[in-house]
GROMACS .gro file of C-alpha atoms in nm:
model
  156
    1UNK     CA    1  -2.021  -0.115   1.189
    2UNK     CA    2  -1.808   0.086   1.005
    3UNK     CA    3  -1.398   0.033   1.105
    4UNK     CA    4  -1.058   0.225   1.007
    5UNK     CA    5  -0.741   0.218   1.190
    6UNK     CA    6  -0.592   0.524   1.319
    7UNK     CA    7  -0.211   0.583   1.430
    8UNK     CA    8  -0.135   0.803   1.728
    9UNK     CA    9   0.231   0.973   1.713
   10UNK     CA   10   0.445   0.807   2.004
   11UNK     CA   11   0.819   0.946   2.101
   12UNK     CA   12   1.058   0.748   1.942
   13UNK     CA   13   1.154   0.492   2.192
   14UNK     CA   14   1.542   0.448   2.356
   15UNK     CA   15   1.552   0.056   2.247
   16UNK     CA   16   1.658  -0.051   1.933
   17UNK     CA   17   1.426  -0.306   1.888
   18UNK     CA   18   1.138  -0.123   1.994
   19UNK     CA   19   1.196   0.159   1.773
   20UNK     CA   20   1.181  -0.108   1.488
   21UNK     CA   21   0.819  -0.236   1.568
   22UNK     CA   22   0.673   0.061   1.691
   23UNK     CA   23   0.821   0.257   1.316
   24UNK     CA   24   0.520   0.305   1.082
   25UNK     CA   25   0.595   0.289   0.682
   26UNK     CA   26   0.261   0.471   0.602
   27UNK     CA   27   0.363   0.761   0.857
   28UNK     CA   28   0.703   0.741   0.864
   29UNK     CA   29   0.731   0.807   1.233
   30UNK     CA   30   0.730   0.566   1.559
   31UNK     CA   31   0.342   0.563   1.603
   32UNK     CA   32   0.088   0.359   1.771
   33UNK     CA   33  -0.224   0.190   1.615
   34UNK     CA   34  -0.568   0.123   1.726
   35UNK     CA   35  -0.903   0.036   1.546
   36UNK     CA   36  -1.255   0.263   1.540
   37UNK     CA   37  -1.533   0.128   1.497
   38UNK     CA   38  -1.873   0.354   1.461
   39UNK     CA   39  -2.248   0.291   1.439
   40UNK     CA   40  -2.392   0.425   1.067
   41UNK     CA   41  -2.482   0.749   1.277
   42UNK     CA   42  -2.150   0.807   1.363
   43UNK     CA   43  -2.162   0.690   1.748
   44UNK     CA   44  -1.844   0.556   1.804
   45UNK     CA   45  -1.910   0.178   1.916
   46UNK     CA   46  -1.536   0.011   1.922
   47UNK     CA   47  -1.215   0.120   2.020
   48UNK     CA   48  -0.954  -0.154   2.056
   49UNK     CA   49  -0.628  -0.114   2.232
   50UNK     CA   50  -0.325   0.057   2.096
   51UNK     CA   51  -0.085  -0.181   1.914
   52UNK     CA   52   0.268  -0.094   1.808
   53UNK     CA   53   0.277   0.106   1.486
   54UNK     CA   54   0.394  -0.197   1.222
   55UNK     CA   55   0.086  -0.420   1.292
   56UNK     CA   56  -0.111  -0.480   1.001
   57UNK     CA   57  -0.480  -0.405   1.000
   58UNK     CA   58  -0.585  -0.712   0.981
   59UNK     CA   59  -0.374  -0.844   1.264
   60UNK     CA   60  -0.569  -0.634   1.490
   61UNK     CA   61  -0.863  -0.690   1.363
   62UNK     CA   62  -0.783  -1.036   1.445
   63UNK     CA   63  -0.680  -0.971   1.790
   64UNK     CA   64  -0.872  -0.672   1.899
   65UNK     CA   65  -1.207  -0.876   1.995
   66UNK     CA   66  -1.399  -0.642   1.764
   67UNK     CA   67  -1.515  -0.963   1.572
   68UNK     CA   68  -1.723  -1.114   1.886
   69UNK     CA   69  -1.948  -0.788   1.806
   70UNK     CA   70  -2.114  -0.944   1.529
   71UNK     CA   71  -2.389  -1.180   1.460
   72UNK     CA   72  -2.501  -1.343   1.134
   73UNK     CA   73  -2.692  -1.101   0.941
   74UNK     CA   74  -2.404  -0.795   1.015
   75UNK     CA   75  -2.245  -0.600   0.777
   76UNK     CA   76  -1.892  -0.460   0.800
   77UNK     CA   77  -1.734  -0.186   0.578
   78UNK     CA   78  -1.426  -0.095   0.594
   79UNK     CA   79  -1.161   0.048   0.358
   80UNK     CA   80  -0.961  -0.172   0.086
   81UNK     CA   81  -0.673  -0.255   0.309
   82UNK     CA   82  -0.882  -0.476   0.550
   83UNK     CA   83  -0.888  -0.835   0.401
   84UNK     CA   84  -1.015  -0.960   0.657
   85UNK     CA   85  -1.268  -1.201   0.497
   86UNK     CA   86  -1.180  -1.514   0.626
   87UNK     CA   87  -1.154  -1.365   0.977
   88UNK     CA   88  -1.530  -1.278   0.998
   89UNK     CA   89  -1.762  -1.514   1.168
   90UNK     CA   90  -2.085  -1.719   0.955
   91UNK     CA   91  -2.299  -1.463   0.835
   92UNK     CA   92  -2.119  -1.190   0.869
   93UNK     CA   93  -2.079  -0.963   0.547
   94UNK     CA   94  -1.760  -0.743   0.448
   95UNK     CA   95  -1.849  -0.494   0.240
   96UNK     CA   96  -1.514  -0.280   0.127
   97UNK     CA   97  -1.451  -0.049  -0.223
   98UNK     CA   98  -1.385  -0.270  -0.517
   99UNK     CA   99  -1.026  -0.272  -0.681
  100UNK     CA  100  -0.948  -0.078  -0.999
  101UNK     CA  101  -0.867  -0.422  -1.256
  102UNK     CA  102  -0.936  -0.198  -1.572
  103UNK     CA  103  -0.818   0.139  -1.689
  104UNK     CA  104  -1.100   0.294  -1.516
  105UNK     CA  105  -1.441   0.173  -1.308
  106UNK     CA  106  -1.776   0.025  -1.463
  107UNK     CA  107  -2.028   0.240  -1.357
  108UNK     CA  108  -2.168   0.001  -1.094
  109UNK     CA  109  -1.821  -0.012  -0.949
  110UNK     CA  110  -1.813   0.341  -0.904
  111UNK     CA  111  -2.191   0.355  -0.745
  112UNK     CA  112  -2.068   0.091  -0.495
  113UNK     CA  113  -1.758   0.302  -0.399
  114UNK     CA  114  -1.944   0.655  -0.362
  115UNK     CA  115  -2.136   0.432  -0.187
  116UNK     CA  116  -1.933   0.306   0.103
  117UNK     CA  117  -1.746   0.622   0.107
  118UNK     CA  118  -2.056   0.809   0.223
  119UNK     CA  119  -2.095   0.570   0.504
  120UNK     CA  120  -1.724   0.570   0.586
  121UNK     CA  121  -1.675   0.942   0.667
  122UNK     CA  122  -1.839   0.875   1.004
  123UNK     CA  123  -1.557   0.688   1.074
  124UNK     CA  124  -1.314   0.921   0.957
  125UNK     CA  125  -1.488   1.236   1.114
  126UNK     CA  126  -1.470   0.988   1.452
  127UNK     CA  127  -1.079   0.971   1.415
  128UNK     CA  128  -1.035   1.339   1.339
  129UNK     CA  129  -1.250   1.400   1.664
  130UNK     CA  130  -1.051   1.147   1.879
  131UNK     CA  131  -0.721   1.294   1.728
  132UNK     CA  132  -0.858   1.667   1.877
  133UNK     CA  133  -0.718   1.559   2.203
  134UNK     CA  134  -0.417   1.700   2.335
  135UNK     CA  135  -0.257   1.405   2.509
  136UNK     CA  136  -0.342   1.194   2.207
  137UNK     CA  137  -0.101   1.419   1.977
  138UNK     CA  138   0.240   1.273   2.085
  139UNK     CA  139   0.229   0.997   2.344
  140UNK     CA  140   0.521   1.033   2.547
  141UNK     CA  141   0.769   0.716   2.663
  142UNK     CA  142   0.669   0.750   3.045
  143UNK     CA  143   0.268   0.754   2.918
  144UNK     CA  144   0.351   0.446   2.633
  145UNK     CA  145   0.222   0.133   2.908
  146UNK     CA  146  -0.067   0.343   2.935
  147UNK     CA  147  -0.199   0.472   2.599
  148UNK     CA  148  -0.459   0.196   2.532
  149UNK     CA  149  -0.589   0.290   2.849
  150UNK     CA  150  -0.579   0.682   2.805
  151UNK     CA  151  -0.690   0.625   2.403
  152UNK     CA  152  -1.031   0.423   2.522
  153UNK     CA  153  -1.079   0.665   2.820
  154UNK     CA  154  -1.051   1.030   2.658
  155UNK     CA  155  -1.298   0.897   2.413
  156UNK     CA  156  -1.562   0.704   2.576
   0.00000   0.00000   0.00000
C-alpha cells in the first residue's frame, strides 16, 4: 500500500481552543487531516477518518486502524515524514525515500528515490482526485461532526 496524508480546509472554528488544534503549520490554515492509502494501481484501498489539523502523521497512522491491513510479507511506502517503523506489525516492511546525509545522493540513493516516487504518484493523483469534490473544499462548522463521514463517503 502506498499512504500520504491529505488536509481538507475547515472554517476556522468559534472556540479558542479548538482553533489551536485544528491550526495546521504546513498549511497555515484551520484544516482537517486524514490518511490515503492506494493499491500500486492506484485503487484507493484506505481512507481513515478526519483528525484535527495538528496531528502528526504518525499519530494517525497509529490510530487510524490502517496497520491491521497488513500481514507479514507487506510492504509500505510512504513519504519521509512517516516514521512509523516501530508502529508496523512483524514482517511488515517500510519502504520511504532515504535522507540527504551528504552534499548530494550516491547514485543508488537516488535510484531508490525515483523509485518510490514513481509508485507514490498514485497516491498523490488519489488526493488530487478526492480534493475535486466540492464539499471537500472548505468544510463548514455545522458539517465539522460529520466530515469523516462525508470524506469516506464521497470517495468510496
Amino acid at each position: 500500500m502506498v499512504i500520504d496524508c491529505t488536509e481538507i480546509y475547515t472554517e476556522v472554528p468559534s472556540q479558542l481552543d479548538k482553533q489551536k488544534y485544528t491550526y495546521s503549520s504546513y498549511k497555515h490554515r484551520n484544516t482537517l487531516k486524514g490518511l490515503v492509502g492506494v493499491a500500486p494501481n492506484g485503487t484507493i484501498t484506505f481512507l481513515s477518518n478526519l483528525y484535527v489539523g495538528n496531528t502528526s502523521d504518525k499519530n494517525i497512522v497509529k490510530h487510524c486502524g490502517v496497520l491491521t491491513s497488513f500481514l507479514a510479507g507487506d510492504l509500505i511506502l510512504a513519504d519521509k515524514e512517516f516514521l512509523i517503523q516501530d508502529l508496523l506489525p512483524p514482517g511488515v516492511l517500510l519502504n520511504i525515500p532515504p535522507f540527504l546525509m551528504k552534499a548530494q545522493f550516491s547514485s543508488e540513493e537516488a535510484r531508490q528515490t525515483v523509485t518510490i516516487a514513481r509508485a507514490r504518484i498514485h497516491v498523490e493523483r488519489a488526493i488530487r482526485r478526492i480534493k475535486q469534490y466540492k464539499i471537500l473544499q472548505l468544510i463548514p462548522q455545522n458539517l465539522r461532526p460529520y466530515s469523516s463521514m462525508i470524506f469516506q463517503f464521497v470517495v468510496f
